[in-house]
Short mmCIF file of N, CA and C in Angstrom, two decimals:
data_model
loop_
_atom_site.label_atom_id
_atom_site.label_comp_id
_atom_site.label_asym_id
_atom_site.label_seq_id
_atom_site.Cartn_x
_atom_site.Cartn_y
_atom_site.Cartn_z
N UNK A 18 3.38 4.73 15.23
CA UNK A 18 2.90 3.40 14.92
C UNK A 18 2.44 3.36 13.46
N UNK A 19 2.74 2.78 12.70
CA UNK A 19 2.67 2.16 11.54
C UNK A 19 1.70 0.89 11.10
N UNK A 20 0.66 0.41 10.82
CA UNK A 20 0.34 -0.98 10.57
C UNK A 20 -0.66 -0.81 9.44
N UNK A 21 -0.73 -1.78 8.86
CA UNK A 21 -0.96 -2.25 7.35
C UNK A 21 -2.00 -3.42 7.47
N UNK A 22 -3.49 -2.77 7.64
CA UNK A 22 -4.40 -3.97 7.90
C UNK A 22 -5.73 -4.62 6.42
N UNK A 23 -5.35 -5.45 6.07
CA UNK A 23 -6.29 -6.53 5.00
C UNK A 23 -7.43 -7.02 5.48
N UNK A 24 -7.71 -7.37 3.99
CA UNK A 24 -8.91 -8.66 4.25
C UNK A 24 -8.66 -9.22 2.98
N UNK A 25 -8.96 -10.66 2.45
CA UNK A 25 -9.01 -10.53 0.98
C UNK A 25 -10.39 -10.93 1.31
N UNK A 26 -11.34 -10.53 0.11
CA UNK A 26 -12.07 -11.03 -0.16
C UNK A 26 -12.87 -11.40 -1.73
N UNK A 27 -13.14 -12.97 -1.76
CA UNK A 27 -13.11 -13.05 -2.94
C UNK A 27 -14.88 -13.09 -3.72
N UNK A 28 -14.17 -12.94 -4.68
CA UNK A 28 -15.22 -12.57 -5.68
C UNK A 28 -15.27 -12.79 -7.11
N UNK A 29 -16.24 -13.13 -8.25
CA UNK A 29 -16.56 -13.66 -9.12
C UNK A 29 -15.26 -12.68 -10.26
N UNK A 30 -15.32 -11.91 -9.83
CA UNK A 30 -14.18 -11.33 -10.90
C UNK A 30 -13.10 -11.27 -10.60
N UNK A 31 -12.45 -11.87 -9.96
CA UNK A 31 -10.80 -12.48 -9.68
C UNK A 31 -10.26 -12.72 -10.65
N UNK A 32 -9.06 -12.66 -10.73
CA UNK A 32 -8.17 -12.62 -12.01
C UNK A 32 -7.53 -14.25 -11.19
N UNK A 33 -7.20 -13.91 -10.01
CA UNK A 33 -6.54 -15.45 -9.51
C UNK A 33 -7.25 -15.40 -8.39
N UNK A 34 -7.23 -16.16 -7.29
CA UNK A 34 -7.65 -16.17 -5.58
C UNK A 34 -7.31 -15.17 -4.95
N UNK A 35 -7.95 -13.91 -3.88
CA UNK A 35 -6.88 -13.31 -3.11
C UNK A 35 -6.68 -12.10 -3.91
N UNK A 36 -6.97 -11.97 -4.88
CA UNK A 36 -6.77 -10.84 -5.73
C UNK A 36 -7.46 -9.53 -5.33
N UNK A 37 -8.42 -9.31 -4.80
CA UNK A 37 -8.84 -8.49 -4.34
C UNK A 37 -9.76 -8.41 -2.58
N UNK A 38 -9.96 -7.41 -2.04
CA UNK A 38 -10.39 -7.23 -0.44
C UNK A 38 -9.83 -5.89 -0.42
N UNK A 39 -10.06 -5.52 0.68
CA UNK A 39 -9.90 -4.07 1.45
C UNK A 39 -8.07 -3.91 2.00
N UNK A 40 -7.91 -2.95 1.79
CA UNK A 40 -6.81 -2.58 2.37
C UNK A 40 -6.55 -1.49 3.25
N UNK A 41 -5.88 -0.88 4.02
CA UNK A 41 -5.69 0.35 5.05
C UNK A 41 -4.62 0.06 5.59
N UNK A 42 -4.24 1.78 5.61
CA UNK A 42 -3.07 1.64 6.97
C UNK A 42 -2.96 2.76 7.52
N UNK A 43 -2.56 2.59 8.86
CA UNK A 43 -2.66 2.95 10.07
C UNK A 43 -1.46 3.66 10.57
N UNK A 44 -1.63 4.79 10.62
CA UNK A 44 -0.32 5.80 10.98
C UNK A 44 -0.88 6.65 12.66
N UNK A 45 -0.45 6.27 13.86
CA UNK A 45 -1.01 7.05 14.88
C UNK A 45 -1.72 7.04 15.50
N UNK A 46 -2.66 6.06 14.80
CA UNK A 46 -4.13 6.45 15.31
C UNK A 46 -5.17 6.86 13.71
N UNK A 47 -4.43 7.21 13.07
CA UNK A 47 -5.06 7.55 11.88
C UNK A 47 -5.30 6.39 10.60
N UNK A 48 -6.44 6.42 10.07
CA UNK A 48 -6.74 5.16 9.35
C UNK A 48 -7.02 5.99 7.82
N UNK A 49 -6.09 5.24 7.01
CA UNK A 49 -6.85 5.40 5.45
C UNK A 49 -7.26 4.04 4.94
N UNK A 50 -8.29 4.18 4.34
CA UNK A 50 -8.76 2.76 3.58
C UNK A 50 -9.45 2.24 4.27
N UNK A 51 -10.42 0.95 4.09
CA UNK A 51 -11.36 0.55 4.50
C UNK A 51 -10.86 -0.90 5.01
N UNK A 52 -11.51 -1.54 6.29
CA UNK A 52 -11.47 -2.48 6.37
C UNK A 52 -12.32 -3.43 7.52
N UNK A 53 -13.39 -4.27 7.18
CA UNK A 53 -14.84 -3.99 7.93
C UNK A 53 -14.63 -5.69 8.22
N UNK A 54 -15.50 -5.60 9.05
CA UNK A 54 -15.76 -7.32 10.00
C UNK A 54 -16.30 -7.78 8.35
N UNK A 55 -16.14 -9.59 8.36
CA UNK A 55 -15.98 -10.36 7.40
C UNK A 55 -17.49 -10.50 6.71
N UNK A 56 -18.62 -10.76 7.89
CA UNK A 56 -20.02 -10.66 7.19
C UNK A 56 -20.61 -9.44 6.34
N UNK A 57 -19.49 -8.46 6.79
CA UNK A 57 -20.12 -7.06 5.62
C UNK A 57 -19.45 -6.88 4.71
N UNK A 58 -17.77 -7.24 4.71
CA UNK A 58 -16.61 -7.29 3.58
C UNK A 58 -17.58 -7.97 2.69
N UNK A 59 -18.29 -9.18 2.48
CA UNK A 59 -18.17 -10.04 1.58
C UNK A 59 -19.54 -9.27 0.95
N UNK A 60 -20.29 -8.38 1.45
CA UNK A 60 -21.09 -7.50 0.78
C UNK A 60 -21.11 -6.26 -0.12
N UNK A 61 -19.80 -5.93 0.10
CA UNK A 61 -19.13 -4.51 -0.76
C UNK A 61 -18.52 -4.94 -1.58
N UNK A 62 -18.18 -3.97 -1.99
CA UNK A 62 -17.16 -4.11 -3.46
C UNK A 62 -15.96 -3.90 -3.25
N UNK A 63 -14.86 -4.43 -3.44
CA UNK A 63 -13.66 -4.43 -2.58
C UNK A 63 -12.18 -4.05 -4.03
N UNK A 64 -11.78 -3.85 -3.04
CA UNK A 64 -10.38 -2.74 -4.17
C UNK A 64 -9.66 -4.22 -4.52
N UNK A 65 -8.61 -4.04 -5.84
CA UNK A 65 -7.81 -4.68 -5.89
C UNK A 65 -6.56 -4.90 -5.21
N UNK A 66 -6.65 -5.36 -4.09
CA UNK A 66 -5.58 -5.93 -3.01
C UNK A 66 -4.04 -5.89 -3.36
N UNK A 67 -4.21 -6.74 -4.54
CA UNK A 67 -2.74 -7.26 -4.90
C UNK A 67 -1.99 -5.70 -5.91
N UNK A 68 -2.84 -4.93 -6.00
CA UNK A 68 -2.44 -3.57 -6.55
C UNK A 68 -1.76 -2.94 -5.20
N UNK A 69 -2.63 -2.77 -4.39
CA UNK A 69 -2.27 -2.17 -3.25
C UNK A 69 -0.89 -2.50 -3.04
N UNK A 70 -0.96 -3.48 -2.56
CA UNK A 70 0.21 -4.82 -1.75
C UNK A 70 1.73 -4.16 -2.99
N UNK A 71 1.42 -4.18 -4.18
CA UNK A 71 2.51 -4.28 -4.96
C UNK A 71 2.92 -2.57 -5.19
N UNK A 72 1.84 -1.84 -5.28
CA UNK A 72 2.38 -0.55 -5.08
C UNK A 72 3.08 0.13 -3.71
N UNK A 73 2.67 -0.27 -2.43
CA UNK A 73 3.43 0.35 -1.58
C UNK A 73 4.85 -0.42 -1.21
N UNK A 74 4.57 -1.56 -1.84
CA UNK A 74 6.54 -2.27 -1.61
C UNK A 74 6.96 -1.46 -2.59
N UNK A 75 6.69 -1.18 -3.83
CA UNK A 75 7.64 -0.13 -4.49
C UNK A 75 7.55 1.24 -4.01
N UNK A 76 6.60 1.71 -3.27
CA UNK A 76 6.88 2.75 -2.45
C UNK A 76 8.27 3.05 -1.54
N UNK A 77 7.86 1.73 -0.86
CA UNK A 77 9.24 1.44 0.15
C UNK A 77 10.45 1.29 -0.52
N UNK A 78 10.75 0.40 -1.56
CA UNK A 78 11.47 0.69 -2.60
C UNK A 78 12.34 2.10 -3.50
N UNK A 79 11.32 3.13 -3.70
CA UNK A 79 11.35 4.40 -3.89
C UNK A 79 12.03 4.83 -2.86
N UNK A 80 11.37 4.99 -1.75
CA UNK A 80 12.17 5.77 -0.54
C UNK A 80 13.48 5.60 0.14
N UNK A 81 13.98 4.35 -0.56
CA UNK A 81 15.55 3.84 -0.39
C UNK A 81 16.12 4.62 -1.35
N UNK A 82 16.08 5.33 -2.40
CA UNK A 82 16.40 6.14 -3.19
C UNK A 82 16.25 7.68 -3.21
N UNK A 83 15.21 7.96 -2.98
CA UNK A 83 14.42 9.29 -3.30
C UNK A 83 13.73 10.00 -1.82
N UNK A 84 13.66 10.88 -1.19
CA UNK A 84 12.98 11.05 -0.53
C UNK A 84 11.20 11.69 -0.14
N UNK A 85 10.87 12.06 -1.71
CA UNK A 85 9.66 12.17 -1.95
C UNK A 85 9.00 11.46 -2.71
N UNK A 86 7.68 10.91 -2.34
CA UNK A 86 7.29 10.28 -3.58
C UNK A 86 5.61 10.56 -2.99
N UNK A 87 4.36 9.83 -4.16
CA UNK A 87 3.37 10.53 -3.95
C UNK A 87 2.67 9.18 -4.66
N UNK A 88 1.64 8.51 -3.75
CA UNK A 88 0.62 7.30 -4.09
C UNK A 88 -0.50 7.58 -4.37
N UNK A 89 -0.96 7.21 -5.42
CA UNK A 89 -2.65 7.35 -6.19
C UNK A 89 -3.40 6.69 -5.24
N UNK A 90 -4.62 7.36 -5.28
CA UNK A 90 -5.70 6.50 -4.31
C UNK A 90 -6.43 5.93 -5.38
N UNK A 91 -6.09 4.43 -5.96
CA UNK A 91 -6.57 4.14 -7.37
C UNK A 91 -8.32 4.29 -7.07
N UNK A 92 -9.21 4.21 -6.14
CA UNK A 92 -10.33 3.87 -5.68
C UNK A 92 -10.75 5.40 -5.73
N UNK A 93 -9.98 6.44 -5.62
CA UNK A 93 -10.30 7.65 -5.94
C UNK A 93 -10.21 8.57 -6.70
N UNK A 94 -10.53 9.82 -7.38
CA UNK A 94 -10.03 10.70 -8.31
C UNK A 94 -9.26 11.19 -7.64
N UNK A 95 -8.99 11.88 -6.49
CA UNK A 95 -8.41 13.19 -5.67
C UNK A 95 -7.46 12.70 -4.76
N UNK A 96 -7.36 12.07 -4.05
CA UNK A 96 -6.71 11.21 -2.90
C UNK A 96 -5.52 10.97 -3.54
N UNK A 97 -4.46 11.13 -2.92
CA UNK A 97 -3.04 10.82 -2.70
C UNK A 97 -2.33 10.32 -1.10
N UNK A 98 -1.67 9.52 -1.41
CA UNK A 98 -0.71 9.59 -0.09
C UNK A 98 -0.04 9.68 -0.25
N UNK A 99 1.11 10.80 0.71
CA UNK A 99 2.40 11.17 0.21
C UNK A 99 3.40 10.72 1.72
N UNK A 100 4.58 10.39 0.65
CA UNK A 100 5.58 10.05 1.49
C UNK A 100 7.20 10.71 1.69
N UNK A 101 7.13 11.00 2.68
CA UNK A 101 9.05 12.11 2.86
C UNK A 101 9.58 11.15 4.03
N UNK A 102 10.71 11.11 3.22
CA UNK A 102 11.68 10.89 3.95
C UNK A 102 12.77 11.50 4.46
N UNK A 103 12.49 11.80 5.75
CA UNK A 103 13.49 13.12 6.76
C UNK A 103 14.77 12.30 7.50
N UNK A 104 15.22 11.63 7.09
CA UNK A 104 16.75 11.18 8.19
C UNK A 104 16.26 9.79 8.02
N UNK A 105 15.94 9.21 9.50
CA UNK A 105 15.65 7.62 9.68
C UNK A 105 13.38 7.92 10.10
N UNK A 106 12.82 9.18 9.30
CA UNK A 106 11.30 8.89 9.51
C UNK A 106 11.09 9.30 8.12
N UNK A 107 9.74 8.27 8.23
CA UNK A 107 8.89 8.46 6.76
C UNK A 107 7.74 9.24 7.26
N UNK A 108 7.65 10.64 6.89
CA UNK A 108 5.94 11.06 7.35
C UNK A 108 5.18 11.21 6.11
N UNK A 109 4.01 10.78 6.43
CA UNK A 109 3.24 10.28 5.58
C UNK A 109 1.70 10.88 6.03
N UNK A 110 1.47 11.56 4.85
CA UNK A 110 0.11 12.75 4.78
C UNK A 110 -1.18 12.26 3.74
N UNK A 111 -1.85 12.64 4.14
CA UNK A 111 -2.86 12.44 2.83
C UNK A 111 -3.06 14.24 2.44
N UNK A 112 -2.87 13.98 0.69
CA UNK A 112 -3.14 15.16 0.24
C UNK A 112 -4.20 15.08 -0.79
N UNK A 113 -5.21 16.37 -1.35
CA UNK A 113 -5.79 15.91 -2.29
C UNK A 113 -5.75 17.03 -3.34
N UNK A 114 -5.80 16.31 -4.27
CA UNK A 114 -5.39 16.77 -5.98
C UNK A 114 -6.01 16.24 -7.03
N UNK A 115 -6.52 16.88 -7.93
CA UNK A 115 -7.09 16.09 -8.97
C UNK A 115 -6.06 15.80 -10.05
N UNK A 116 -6.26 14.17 -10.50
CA UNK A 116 -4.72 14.29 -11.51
C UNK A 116 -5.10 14.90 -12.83
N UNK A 117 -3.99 14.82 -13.50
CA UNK A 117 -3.55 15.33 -14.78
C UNK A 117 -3.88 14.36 -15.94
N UNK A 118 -3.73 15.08 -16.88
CA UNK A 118 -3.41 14.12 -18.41
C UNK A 118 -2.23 13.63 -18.00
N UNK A 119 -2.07 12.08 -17.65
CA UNK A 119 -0.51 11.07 -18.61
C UNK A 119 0.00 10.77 -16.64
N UNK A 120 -0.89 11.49 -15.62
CA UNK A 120 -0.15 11.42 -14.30
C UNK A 120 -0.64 9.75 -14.22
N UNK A 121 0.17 9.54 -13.11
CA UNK A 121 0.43 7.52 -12.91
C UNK A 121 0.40 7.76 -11.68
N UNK A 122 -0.14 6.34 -11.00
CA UNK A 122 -0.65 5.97 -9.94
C UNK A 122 0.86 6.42 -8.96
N UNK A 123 2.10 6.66 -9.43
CA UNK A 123 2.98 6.58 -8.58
C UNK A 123 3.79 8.07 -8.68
N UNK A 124 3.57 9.11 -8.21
CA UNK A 124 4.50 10.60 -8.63
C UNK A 124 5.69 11.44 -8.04
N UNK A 125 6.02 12.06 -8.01
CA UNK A 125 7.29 12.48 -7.74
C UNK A 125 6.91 14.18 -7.23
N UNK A 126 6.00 14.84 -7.42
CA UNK A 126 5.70 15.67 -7.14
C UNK A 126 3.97 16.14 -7.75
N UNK A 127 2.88 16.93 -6.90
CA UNK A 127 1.61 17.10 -7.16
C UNK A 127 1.28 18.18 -6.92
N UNK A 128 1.05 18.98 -8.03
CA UNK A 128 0.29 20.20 -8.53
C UNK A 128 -0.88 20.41 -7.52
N UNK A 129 -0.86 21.45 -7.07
CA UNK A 129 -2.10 22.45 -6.10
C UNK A 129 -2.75 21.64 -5.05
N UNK A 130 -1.76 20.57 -4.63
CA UNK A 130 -2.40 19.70 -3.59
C UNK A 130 -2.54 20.64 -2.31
N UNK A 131 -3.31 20.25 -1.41
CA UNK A 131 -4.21 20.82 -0.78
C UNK A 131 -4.22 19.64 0.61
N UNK A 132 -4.01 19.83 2.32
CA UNK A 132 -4.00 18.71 3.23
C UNK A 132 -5.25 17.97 2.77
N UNK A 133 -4.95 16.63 3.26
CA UNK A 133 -6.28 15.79 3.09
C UNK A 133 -7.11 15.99 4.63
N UNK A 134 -7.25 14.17 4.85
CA UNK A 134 -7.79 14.08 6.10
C UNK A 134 -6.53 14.08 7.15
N UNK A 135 -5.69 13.35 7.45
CA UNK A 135 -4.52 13.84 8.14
C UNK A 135 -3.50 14.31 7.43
N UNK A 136 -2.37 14.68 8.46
CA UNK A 136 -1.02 14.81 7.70
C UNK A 136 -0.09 15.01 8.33
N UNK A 137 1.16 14.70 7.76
CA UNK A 137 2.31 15.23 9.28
C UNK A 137 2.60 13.59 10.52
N UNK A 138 1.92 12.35 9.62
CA UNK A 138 2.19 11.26 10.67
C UNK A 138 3.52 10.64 10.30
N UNK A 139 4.52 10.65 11.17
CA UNK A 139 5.32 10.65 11.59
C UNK A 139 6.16 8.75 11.86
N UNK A 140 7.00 8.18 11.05
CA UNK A 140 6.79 6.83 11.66
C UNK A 140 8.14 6.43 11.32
N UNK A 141 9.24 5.57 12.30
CA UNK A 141 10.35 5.30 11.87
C UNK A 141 10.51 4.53 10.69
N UNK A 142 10.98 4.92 9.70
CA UNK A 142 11.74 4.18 9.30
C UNK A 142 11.89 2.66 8.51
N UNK A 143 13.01 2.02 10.28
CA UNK A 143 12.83 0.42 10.47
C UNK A 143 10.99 0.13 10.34
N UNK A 144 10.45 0.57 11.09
CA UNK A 144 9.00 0.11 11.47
C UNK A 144 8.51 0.32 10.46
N UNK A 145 8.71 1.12 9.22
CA UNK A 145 7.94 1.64 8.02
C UNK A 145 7.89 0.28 7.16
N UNK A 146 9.50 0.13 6.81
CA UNK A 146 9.75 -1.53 6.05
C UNK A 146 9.16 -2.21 6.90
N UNK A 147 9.80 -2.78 7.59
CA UNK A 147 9.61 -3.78 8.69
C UNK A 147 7.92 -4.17 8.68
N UNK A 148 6.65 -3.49 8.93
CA UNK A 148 5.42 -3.46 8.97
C UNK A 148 5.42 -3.72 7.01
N UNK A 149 5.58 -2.95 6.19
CA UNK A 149 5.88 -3.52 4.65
C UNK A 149 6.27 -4.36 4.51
N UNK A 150 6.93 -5.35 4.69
CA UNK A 150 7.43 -6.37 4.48
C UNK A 150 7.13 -7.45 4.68
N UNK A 151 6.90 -7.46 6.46
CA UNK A 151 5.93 -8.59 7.26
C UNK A 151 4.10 -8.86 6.38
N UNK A 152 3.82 -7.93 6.09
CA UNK A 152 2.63 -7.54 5.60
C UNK A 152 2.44 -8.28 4.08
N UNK A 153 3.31 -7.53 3.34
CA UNK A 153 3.43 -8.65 1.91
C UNK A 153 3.76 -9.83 1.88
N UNK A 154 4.83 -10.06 2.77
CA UNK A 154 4.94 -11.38 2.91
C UNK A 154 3.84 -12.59 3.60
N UNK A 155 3.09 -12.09 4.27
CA UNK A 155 2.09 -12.91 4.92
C UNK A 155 1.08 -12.90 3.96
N UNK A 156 0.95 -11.82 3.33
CA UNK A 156 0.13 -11.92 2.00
C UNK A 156 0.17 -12.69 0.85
N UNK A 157 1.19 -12.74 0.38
CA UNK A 157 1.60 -13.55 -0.55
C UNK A 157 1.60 -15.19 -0.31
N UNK A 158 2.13 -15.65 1.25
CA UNK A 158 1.76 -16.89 1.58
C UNK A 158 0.25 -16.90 1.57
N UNK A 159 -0.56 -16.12 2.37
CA UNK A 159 -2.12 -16.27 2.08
C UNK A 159 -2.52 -16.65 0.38
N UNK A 160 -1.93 -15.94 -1.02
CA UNK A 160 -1.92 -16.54 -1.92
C UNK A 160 -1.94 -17.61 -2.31
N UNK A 161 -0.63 -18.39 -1.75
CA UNK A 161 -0.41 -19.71 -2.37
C UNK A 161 -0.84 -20.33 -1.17
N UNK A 162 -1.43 -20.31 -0.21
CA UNK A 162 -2.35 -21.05 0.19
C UNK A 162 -3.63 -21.41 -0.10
N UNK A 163 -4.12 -20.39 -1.48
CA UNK A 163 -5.67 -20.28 -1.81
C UNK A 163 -5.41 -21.31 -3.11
N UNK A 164 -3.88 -21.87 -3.20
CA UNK A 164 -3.64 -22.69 -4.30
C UNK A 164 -3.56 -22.03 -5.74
N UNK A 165 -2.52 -20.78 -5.55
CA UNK A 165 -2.50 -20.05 -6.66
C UNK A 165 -0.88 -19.66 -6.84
N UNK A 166 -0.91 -20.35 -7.98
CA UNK A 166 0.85 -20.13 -8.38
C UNK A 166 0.88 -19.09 -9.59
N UNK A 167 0.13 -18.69 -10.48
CA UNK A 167 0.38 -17.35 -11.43
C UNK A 167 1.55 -16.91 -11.30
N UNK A 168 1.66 -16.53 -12.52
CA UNK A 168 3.29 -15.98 -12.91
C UNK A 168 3.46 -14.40 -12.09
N UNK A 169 2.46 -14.04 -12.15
CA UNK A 169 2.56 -12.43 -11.47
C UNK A 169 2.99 -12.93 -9.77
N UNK A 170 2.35 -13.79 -9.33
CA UNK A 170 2.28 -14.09 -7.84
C UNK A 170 3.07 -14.48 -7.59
N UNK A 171 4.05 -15.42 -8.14
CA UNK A 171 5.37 -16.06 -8.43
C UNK A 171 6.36 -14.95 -8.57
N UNK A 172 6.26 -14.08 -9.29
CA UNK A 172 7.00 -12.71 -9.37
C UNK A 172 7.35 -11.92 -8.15
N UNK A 173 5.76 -11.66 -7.90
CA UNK A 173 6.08 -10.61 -6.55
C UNK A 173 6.71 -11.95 -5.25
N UNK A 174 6.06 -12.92 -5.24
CA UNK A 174 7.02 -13.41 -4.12
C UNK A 174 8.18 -13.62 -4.32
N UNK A 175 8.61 -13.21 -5.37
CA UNK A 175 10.31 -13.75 -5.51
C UNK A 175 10.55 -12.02 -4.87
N UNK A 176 10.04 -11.23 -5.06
CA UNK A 176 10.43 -9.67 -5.38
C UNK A 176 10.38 -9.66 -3.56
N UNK A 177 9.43 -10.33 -3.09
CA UNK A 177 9.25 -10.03 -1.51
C UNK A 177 10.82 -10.78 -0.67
N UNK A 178 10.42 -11.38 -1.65
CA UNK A 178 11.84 -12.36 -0.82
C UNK A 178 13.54 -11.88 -0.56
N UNK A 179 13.46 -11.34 -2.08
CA UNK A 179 14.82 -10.54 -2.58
C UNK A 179 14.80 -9.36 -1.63
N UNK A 180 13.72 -8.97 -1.25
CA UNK A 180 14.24 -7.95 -0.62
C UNK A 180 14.01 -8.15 1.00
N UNK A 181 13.33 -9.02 1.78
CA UNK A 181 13.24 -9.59 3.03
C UNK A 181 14.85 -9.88 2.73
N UNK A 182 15.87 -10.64 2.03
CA UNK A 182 17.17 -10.86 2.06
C UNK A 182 17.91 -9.77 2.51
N UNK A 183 17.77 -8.92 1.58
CA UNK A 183 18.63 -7.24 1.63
C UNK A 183 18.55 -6.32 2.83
N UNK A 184 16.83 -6.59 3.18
CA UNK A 184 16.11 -5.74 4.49
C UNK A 184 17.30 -6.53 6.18
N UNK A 185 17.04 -7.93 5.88
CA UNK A 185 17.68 -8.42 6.83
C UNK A 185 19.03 -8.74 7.12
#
């Protein structure tokens, strides 16, 4: 099982609406990232959402190509999530590593990483996109429902769309 659970929540330093809240996802039974009932969300300090949202569609992206790739935990120094692709499964581990001089939120391989909190979760595939996709896309309508057309937001929904076309 695979699922990809939000919140947005907003706040005085928004770049647009929706721009930032909690993000997590859910492999198994196993949870990375945070994501808390609405009266305490709006009390924390919450990650940039639309980072999230736009880095793991190019994740999914990546893995149509490549079969390793390796996600920054931007909210952390050490935290990675890593992704392999074995046939028709993506397993997906948390590893931890401290980065480098010039390393980017998105890698291809990580020096002296070490298991995280899980590893070894296991998830088809179809259900990998499929849960990616449904996910950004409901996101992005949540956007322009907060009455926000930005050129970036306009971007990625064209980018969600183009590829909901290709996916389907």
């Amino acid at each position: 099982m695979f699922n990809i659970n939000y919140q947005i929540v907003r706040t005085a330093v928004d770049d647009f609406p929706g721009q930032n809240g909690f993000f997590q996802i859910e492999c198994n039974g196993y949870t990375y990232g945070e994501n808390y009932p609405s009266d305490i969300a709006d009390k924390l300090i919450p990650d940039d959402l639309y980072d999230w949202f736009t880095r793991i569609v190019d994740i999914m992206l990546i893995l149509r190509q490549r079969n390793y790739v390796l996600l920054s935990d931007i909210e952390s120094y050490n935290r990675w999530i890593e992704f392999v692709k074995d046939n028709e499964e993506i397993i997906i581990s948390i590893k931890l590593s401290v980065g480098w001089p010039g390393s980017q939120c998105i890698e291809y391989s990580l020096p002296n990483a070490k298991p995280g909190e899980w590893i070894g979760q296991k998830i088809p595939v179809q259900q990998f996109e499929h849960e990616i996709i449904s996910k950004a896309e409901e996101y992005v309508n949540k956007l322009f429902s907060l009455s926000h057309n930005c050129e970036e937001v306009v971007l990625f929904a064209k980018k969600i769309k183009n590829i909901k076309v290709k996916y389907e």
